[in-house]
Amino acid sequence: MHSKNIQFALFVISLLCVTEKGTAQLPEGITHSGLKTGQPQFPMETYMELPNPTATPSALWEQKKRNKVSWGNTYTRYKKEEPAPVDKTKSLINLSAWKGERVSAQFIVSAYKKPIQLSFEVSDLVHHKNSSQKIDKSNIFSGFVRYVMTDELNKDGKGGCGQRNLTEFDSTLVADPIDHLTKVLAVPQNTSRPGWIRIWVPQNTKAGKYTGTVKIKDGNNVIEKLKLSVSVSDRILPAPENWNFHLDLWQNPYAAARYYQTELWSDAHFKTMEHDIQHYVNAGGKSITASIMNKPWNGQTQDPFQSMITWKRKINGSWEFGFDAFDKWVEFMMEMGVTKQINCYSMVPWRLSFEYFDEASNEMKTIETQPGEEAYAEMWGAMLTAFSEHLKKKGWFKKTYISMDERPMEVMQKTIKVIKAADKDFKISFAGGKHPEIFNEIDDYCLSLNESFPEEVKEKRQQEGKISTFYTSCSQASPNSFTFSPPAETEWYGWYAAAQNMDGYLRWAYASWVLEPLLDSRFTTWAAGDTYFVYPGGRTSIRFEKLLAGIQAYEKIQILREEFRSSNNQKALDKLEESLQLFDRKNLNDIPASEVVKKANMTINSF
Amino acid sequence: MHSKNIQFALFVISLLCVTEKGTAQLPEGITHSGLKTGQPQFPMETYMELPNPTATPSALWEQKKRNKVSWGNTYTRYKKEEPAPVDKTKSLINLSAWKGERVSAQFIVSAYKKPIQLSFEVSDLVHHKNSSQKIDKSNIFSGFVRYVMTDELNKDGKGGCGQRNLTEFDSTLVADPIDHLTKVLAVPQNTSRPGWIRIWVPQNTKAGKYTGTVKIKDGNNVIEKLKLSVSVSDRILPAPENWNFHLDLWQNPYAAARYYQTELWSDAHFKTMEHDIQHYVNAGGKSITASIMNKPWNGQTQDPFQSMITWKRKINGSWEFGFDAFDKWVEFMMEMGVTKQINCYSMVPWRLSFEYFDEASNEMKTIETQPGEEAYAEMWGAMLTAFSEHLKKKGWFKKTYISMDERPMEVMQKTIKVIKAADKDFKISFAGGKHPEIFNEIDDYCLSLNESFPEEVKEKRQQEGKISTFYTSCSQASPNSFTFSPPAETEWYGWYAAAQNMDGYLRWAYASWVLEPLLDSRFTTWAAGDTYFVYPGGRTSIRFEKLLAGIQAYEKIQILREEFRSSNNQKALDKLEESLQLFDRKNLNDIPASEVVKKANMTINSF
């Protein structure tokens, strides 16, 4: 990670030096709301947040005379305009971790008395009983929690779907991005600023309690020393590449190319994406998202997906396909560590309109056709035949899924015919409605959280090596991963998958960035944050770190179940399963996700 | 010609039979004026003209009791709603021709008394003194003169340029298309209908006078027998492929593909074009029009030119060009008989915007760049290098001209640099303003009729084998080839070229058809007929036949000059040159073109 960080910093510097005058000349940014950002587009090393639309509650700031620094918890999005809601200053925190696990803590600084030039330093963590045993600080990631503009659920409280007139929704700043690139941040008087610390316990760590300090500084002065300890258990969480959880977050290299102002598939393009994709890799991301025709979702993101495969109709009427971009993208993702599968969208795009380069007229042309029609079968038959051949040559055929989402069953059936006619061994994935008629034919089936596979279907699918997952989208009010969603809700997913014996989770947008994702998470459609989990510059987020926590819980539960079963420890098994009972989507209205996950975490860390 | 006619008829029949029900299902046509045509698009074998917007002058029709059939002259566009303005019925006409020449006559039928089901039959022409000598009727082309909607010059009378709001201009039917496909035509009472007869005197015809008849029929009844004689002189006009006149009428295969509803560059596409291009070949057309980038004229025609060369930018940033369409088009035109040169448009299109297929994103992208810029030089350098190599392989390099039109001189100079850098031997053509600075560098230079080359430049260019021609466009009120222009004006061009010692004539549109070219010659810009000379279905026009007459005159003058010079017949030479003095564009306001060309024709046919 370190050498990559340096490479990335060099890349950023090179970008900022492209103009002759040696100064940054990037155009000024503007958000979807039409708000000028006051700084260049594509702010990299550091940036200013948008002005806070919420008035400062002055009364809250009159209670204390001195600035406050305290540990908080990781389930709270602390408000910028309010002092930390911490009754008593907490200067010591204890975390529990398995070897190989990542655990996080959040501190918060409130500037009651005067502004602070905030920075902080984390020390190595030292074993309580053997000071030669350490968790080196190179394993500790940290950053400021930053504030991004968000909105809210639809007015009926039922979700976040549909076109959004930004003026109709409440705008607030919300704590979400975790900014490891900014090293010093001004905290104006009467505002708060959280910091995030994540320890990735090395697998070879000796069990025991490790303690270190976090020095909080105002300029050169240390204003507080927070104590941080991690109790490392004897159990081992495998490295992410060995996790079972099937995580499928759709990547969007087109958004990265636009945001970083790099040429698509250029070295610079891939270089910029490394840090963003690394979070997906570190969370055990399993699936590479590939687009095999233009605009599979008819442009539901700021940057629509183009085809990674070129479509050309020759003068003689035959088809020719080019796989150069596809290969580059897949190879990059595999080198990054996402190697399990390639999901290819889409034979049934949301608008049944297919673009190709027409050799006769040197222009793009469009065929409007649909599954069941001859033109459709001819075009896709040619494509899939060429694709199958290419994939086999690359050794990728068995990893590749022809993917569709949210289409009616009859359409799916007609499409499956065309796929199997081209190559009967093509795998198929589908994210959408519950269609028992095609359970058997879909190798990777993802249902909405609102629906469930029958138990026997789930078991049969598992026996046959078929993947069964669930997804959330704008349809769910909660749990969800909007920038205003309670952070525990993304952790809830992993626990829910474990409780339901499902294989994993899918979301349609990993980093389909809006215009200025660091500053304003709102988009022209969907509730804010729907289109991305992580932020530019390789910045993670509270939402994403909590998603990761849930996946770790899933893996830990698998290991504990296996252990308890093989040791016939029925009591522990019962205790474990009981703790999972709470992960029922019907409960979410009554018990906040944070309560449920805290309780369940206590249970599995008690073993 | 005959076997081609049959092929073409078969093609038309196949087109009409494409629907399952075996009946024509072509959509109904609509003209640029929004007028529904009342018949399928792409009317082929026959069609109905649009309703006549001009009221019938009833008084004129009350003078006579019986229908009138008479020879007229070929310089008059007879009106549909008026009786033939022929004082005395003329039933014998005498034409003069060289061997190998084409000469025409026009008859007119006026239905004073009752409607006529008009058809006509032309006999062989028989030698006066030796009845075994004949001009076989297979050498006689004939058709009805049809009426097409036209408009008029701009209101200031100064030309026909600019956007046109069709309601602001007078709409009239005008006699122009010559329809050889319709064999019987209803002539309603109180309307007139002309017919056109053209004799292509075979080169091996014995000199002398030949006479035949034209039987004019109403249904099965012969209502008139017109007599037609041709006096064939001893002189020989060479076949068109051996003519010197440099005729350059820009072809538009994109218009043909749209009009005939054929796939671009398909066999059917080429098959339909054969009959339309044949007129150009028979007039000695010298230049093949090729488009080497998309929309060289930014869409000034109903069907914009696309690039016949595919432009592809690969992921690695290099360029790749495809020549399949270009090759097919050039080979077709050469097989048709246009073999002298290929003019390639355009490195300096009217909008400096260049489209290419972007392999990275599977879409067309646009570069905005201009001569003098690095991106321009890089892009065109790559293209011209590949093009030069391809042309040499095909053996076409020496025939190929990189062509530009109507661009400022400085732009031209920068462009020439790029061309010569790619291959110093590339030929260059230009149609536009008078730039003495580049006279030397342009191998094929075409000036507007309003300008002239200095005499010494013209001579120098001729010695160096460079081509010097002139063009007319919407800028000229007269002479011109609008559908309402006096027919003699297109004949005037050939005479003018001879008088000026120029090499030929260029026009920017041979058959850039409007929506319904047979019915309505008006377009959204320019005066009606500006965009095409010939009509679909291989139909010629009065304008085009007169253009041909002028070109024949040019060739005859060259031959006579040569003959008189080599025989030192100064008297004849003076008489000839004197007759050409009248072809001065300043005279056109005072003496109609028809007077001038009639007089000059009498002179050269008197030798």
PDB file of N, CA and C in Angstrom, chain B residues 250 297 343-350 371 376 401-407 411-413 415-416 419 427-432 442 444 446 506:
ATOM      1  N   TRP B 250     -20.564  16.422 -58.983  1.00  0.00           N
ATOM      2  CA  TRP B 250     -20.348  15.606 -57.782  1.00  0.00           C
ATOM      3  C   TRP B 250     -21.487  14.612 -57.576  1.00  0.00           C
ATOM      4  N   TRP B 297     -19.412  18.728 -46.195  1.00  0.00           N
ATOM      5  CA  TRP B 297     -20.127  20.005 -46.342  1.00  0.00           C
ATOM      6  C   TRP B 297     -21.162  20.186 -45.242  1.00  0.00           C
ATOM      7  N   ASN B 343     -11.698  12.599 -56.997  1.00  0.00           N
ATOM      8  CA  ASN B 343     -11.562  13.796 -56.164  1.00  0.00           C
ATOM      9  C   ASN B 343     -12.050  13.513 -54.750  1.00  0.00           C
ATOM     10  N   CYS B 344     -11.175  13.742 -53.785  1.00  0.00           N
ATOM     11  CA  CYS B 344     -11.429  13.291 -52.417  1.00  0.00           C
ATOM     12  C   CYS B 344     -11.673  14.468 -51.472  1.00  0.00           C
ATOM     13  N   TYR B 345     -12.865  14.525 -50.934  1.00  0.00           N
ATOM     14  CA  TYR B 345     -13.269  15.621 -50.040  1.00  0.00           C
ATOM     15  C   TYR B 345     -13.375  15.131 -48.611  1.00  0.00           C
ATOM     16  N   SER B 346     -12.984  15.901 -47.623  1.00  0.00           N
ATOM     17  CA  SER B 346     -12.224  17.112 -47.758  1.00  0.00           C
ATOM     18  C   SER B 346     -11.374  17.263 -46.512  1.00  0.00           C
ATOM     19  N   MET B 347     -10.166  17.715 -46.715  1.00  0.00           N
ATOM     20  CA  MET B 347      -9.309  17.984 -45.551  1.00  0.00           C
ATOM     21  C   MET B 347      -9.702  19.279 -44.860  1.00  0.00           C
ATOM     22  N   VAL B 348     -10.428  20.115 -45.565  1.00  0.00           N
ATOM     23  CA  VAL B 348     -10.901  21.348 -44.915  1.00  0.00           C
ATOM     24  C   VAL B 348     -12.403  21.464 -45.082  1.00  0.00           C
ATOM     25  N   PRO B 349     -13.118  20.596 -44.347  1.00  0.00           N
ATOM     26  CA  PRO B 349     -14.579  20.614 -44.427  1.00  0.00           C
ATOM     27  C   PRO B 349     -15.127  21.946 -43.928  1.00  0.00           C
ATOM     28  N   TRP B 350     -16.393  22.154 -44.193  1.00  0.00           N
ATOM     29  CA  TRP B 350     -16.981  23.449 -43.850  1.00  0.00           C
ATOM     30  C   TRP B 350     -17.064  23.643 -42.351  1.00  0.00           C
ATOM     31  N   PRO B 371      -6.225  23.164 -39.901  1.00  0.00           N
ATOM     32  CA  PRO B 371      -4.900  23.217 -40.499  1.00  0.00           C
ATOM     33  C   PRO B 371      -4.018  24.187 -39.721  1.00  0.00           C
ATOM     34  N   TYR B 376      -4.211  18.271 -36.003  1.00  0.00           N
ATOM     35  CA  TYR B 376      -4.636  18.175 -37.399  1.00  0.00           C
ATOM     36  C   TYR B 376      -3.572  17.459 -38.234  1.00  0.00           C
ATOM     37  N   TYR B 401      -6.928  13.066 -56.413  1.00  0.00           N
ATOM     38  CA  TYR B 401      -6.728  14.452 -55.996  1.00  0.00           C
ATOM     39  C   TYR B 401      -7.285  14.645 -54.595  1.00  0.00           C
ATOM     40  N   ILE B 402      -6.495  15.263 -53.732  1.00  0.00           N
ATOM     41  CA  ILE B 402      -7.010  15.681 -52.441  1.00  0.00           C
ATOM     42  C   ILE B 402      -7.733  17.005 -52.699  1.00  0.00           C
ATOM     43  N   SER B 403      -9.015  17.022 -52.394  1.00  0.00           N
ATOM     44  CA  SER B 403      -9.873  18.104 -52.906  1.00  0.00           C
ATOM     45  C   SER B 403     -10.418  18.992 -51.808  1.00  0.00           C
ATOM     46  N   MET B 404     -10.457  20.255 -52.115  1.00  0.00           N
ATOM     47  CA  MET B 404     -11.034  21.233 -51.185  1.00  0.00           C
ATOM     48  C   MET B 404     -11.899  22.205 -51.955  1.00  0.00           C
ATOM     49  N   ASP B 405     -12.772  22.848 -51.248  1.00  0.00           N
ATOM     50  CA  ASP B 405     -13.582  23.848 -51.945  1.00  0.00           C
ATOM     51  C   ASP B 405     -13.941  25.005 -51.027  1.00  0.00           C
ATOM     52  N   GLU B 406     -13.917  26.188 -51.629  1.00  0.00           N
ATOM     53  CA  GLU B 406     -14.385  27.420 -50.971  1.00  0.00           C
ATOM     54  C   GLU B 406     -13.784  27.648 -49.589  1.00  0.00           C
ATOM     55  N   ARG B 407     -12.460  27.545 -49.479  1.00  0.00           N
ATOM     56  CA  ARG B 407     -11.772  27.823 -48.209  1.00  0.00           C
ATOM     57  C   ARG B 407     -10.814  28.990 -48.401  1.00  0.00           C
ATOM     58  N   VAL B 411      -5.660  28.991 -45.116  1.00  0.00           N
ATOM     59  CA  VAL B 411      -6.024  27.640 -44.698  1.00  0.00           C
ATOM     60  C   VAL B 411      -5.525  26.636 -45.725  1.00  0.00           C
ATOM     61  N   MET B 412      -5.720  26.989 -46.988  1.00  0.00           N
ATOM     62  CA  MET B 412      -5.272  26.116 -48.068  1.00  0.00           C
ATOM     63  C   MET B 412      -3.766  25.877 -47.987  1.00  0.00           C
ATOM     64  N   GLN B 413      -3.028  26.939 -47.751  1.00  0.00           N
ATOM     65  CA  GLN B 413      -1.569  26.809 -47.726  1.00  0.00           C
ATOM     66  C   GLN B 413      -1.109  25.871 -46.608  1.00  0.00           C
ATOM     67  N   THR B 415      -2.866  23.528 -45.339  1.00  0.00           N
ATOM     68  CA  THR B 415      -3.311  22.181 -45.684  1.00  0.00           C
ATOM     69  C   THR B 415      -2.366  21.544 -46.697  1.00  0.00           C
ATOM     70  N   ILE B 416      -1.960  22.328 -47.666  1.00  0.00           N
ATOM     71  CA  ILE B 416      -1.059  21.810 -48.711  1.00  0.00           C
ATOM     72  C   ILE B 416       0.224  21.269 -48.076  1.00  0.00           C
ATOM     73  N   ILE B 419      -0.436  17.847 -46.771  1.00  0.00           N
ATOM     74  CA  ILE B 419      -0.575  16.886 -47.877  1.00  0.00           C
ATOM     75  C   ILE B 419       0.799  16.504 -48.413  1.00  0.00           C
ATOM     76  N   LYS B 427      -1.687  14.815 -55.780  1.00  0.00           N
ATOM     77  CA  LYS B 427      -2.300  15.897 -56.544  1.00  0.00           C
ATOM     78  C   LYS B 427      -3.379  16.574 -55.701  1.00  0.00           C
ATOM     79  N   ILE B 428      -3.631  17.823 -56.037  1.00  0.00           N
ATOM     80  CA  ILE B 428      -4.563  18.615 -55.243  1.00  0.00           C
ATOM     81  C   ILE B 428      -5.563  19.301 -56.160  1.00  0.00           C
ATOM     82  N   SER B 429      -6.817  19.284 -55.772  1.00  0.00           N
ATOM     83  CA  SER B 429      -7.811  20.046 -56.537  1.00  0.00           C
ATOM     84  C   SER B 429      -8.515  21.029 -55.617  1.00  0.00           C
ATOM     85  N   PHE B 430      -8.998  22.091 -56.220  1.00  0.00           N
ATOM     86  CA  PHE B 430      -9.629  23.144 -55.437  1.00  0.00           C
ATOM     87  C   PHE B 430     -10.702  23.824 -56.266  1.00  0.00           C
ATOM     88  N   ALA B 431     -11.864  23.996 -55.668  1.00  0.00           N
ATOM     89  CA  ALA B 431     -12.925  24.791 -56.295  1.00  0.00           C
ATOM     90  C   ALA B 431     -13.241  25.928 -55.344  1.00  0.00           C
ATOM     91  N   GLY B 432     -12.980  27.139 -55.800  1.00  0.00           N
ATOM     92  CA  GLY B 432     -13.233  28.263 -54.895  1.00  0.00           C
ATOM     93  C   GLY B 432     -12.642  29.547 -55.435  1.00  0.00           C
ATOM     94  N   ILE B 442      -2.065  23.893 -57.313  1.00  0.00           N
ATOM     95  CA  ILE B 442      -3.350  23.207 -57.491  1.00  0.00           C
ATOM     96  C   ILE B 442      -3.395  22.597 -58.886  1.00  0.00           C
ATOM     97  N   ASP B 444      -5.862  20.842 -60.200  1.00  0.00           N
ATOM     98  CA  ASP B 444      -7.203  20.941 -60.802  1.00  0.00           C
ATOM     99  C   ASP B 444      -7.880  22.114 -60.097  1.00  0.00           C
ATOM    100  N   CYS B 446     -10.686  25.134 -59.994  1.00  0.00           N
ATOM    101  CA  CYS B 446     -11.989  25.525 -60.527  1.00  0.00           C
ATOM    102  C   CYS B 446     -12.412  26.848 -59.917  1.00  0.00           C
ATOM    103  N   LEU B 506     -17.668  22.430 -63.519  1.00  0.00           N
ATOM    104  CA  LEU B 506     -17.909  21.673 -62.284  1.00  0.00           C
ATOM    105  C   LEU B 506     -19.217  22.134 -61.663  1.00  0.00           C
TER     106      LEU B 506
END
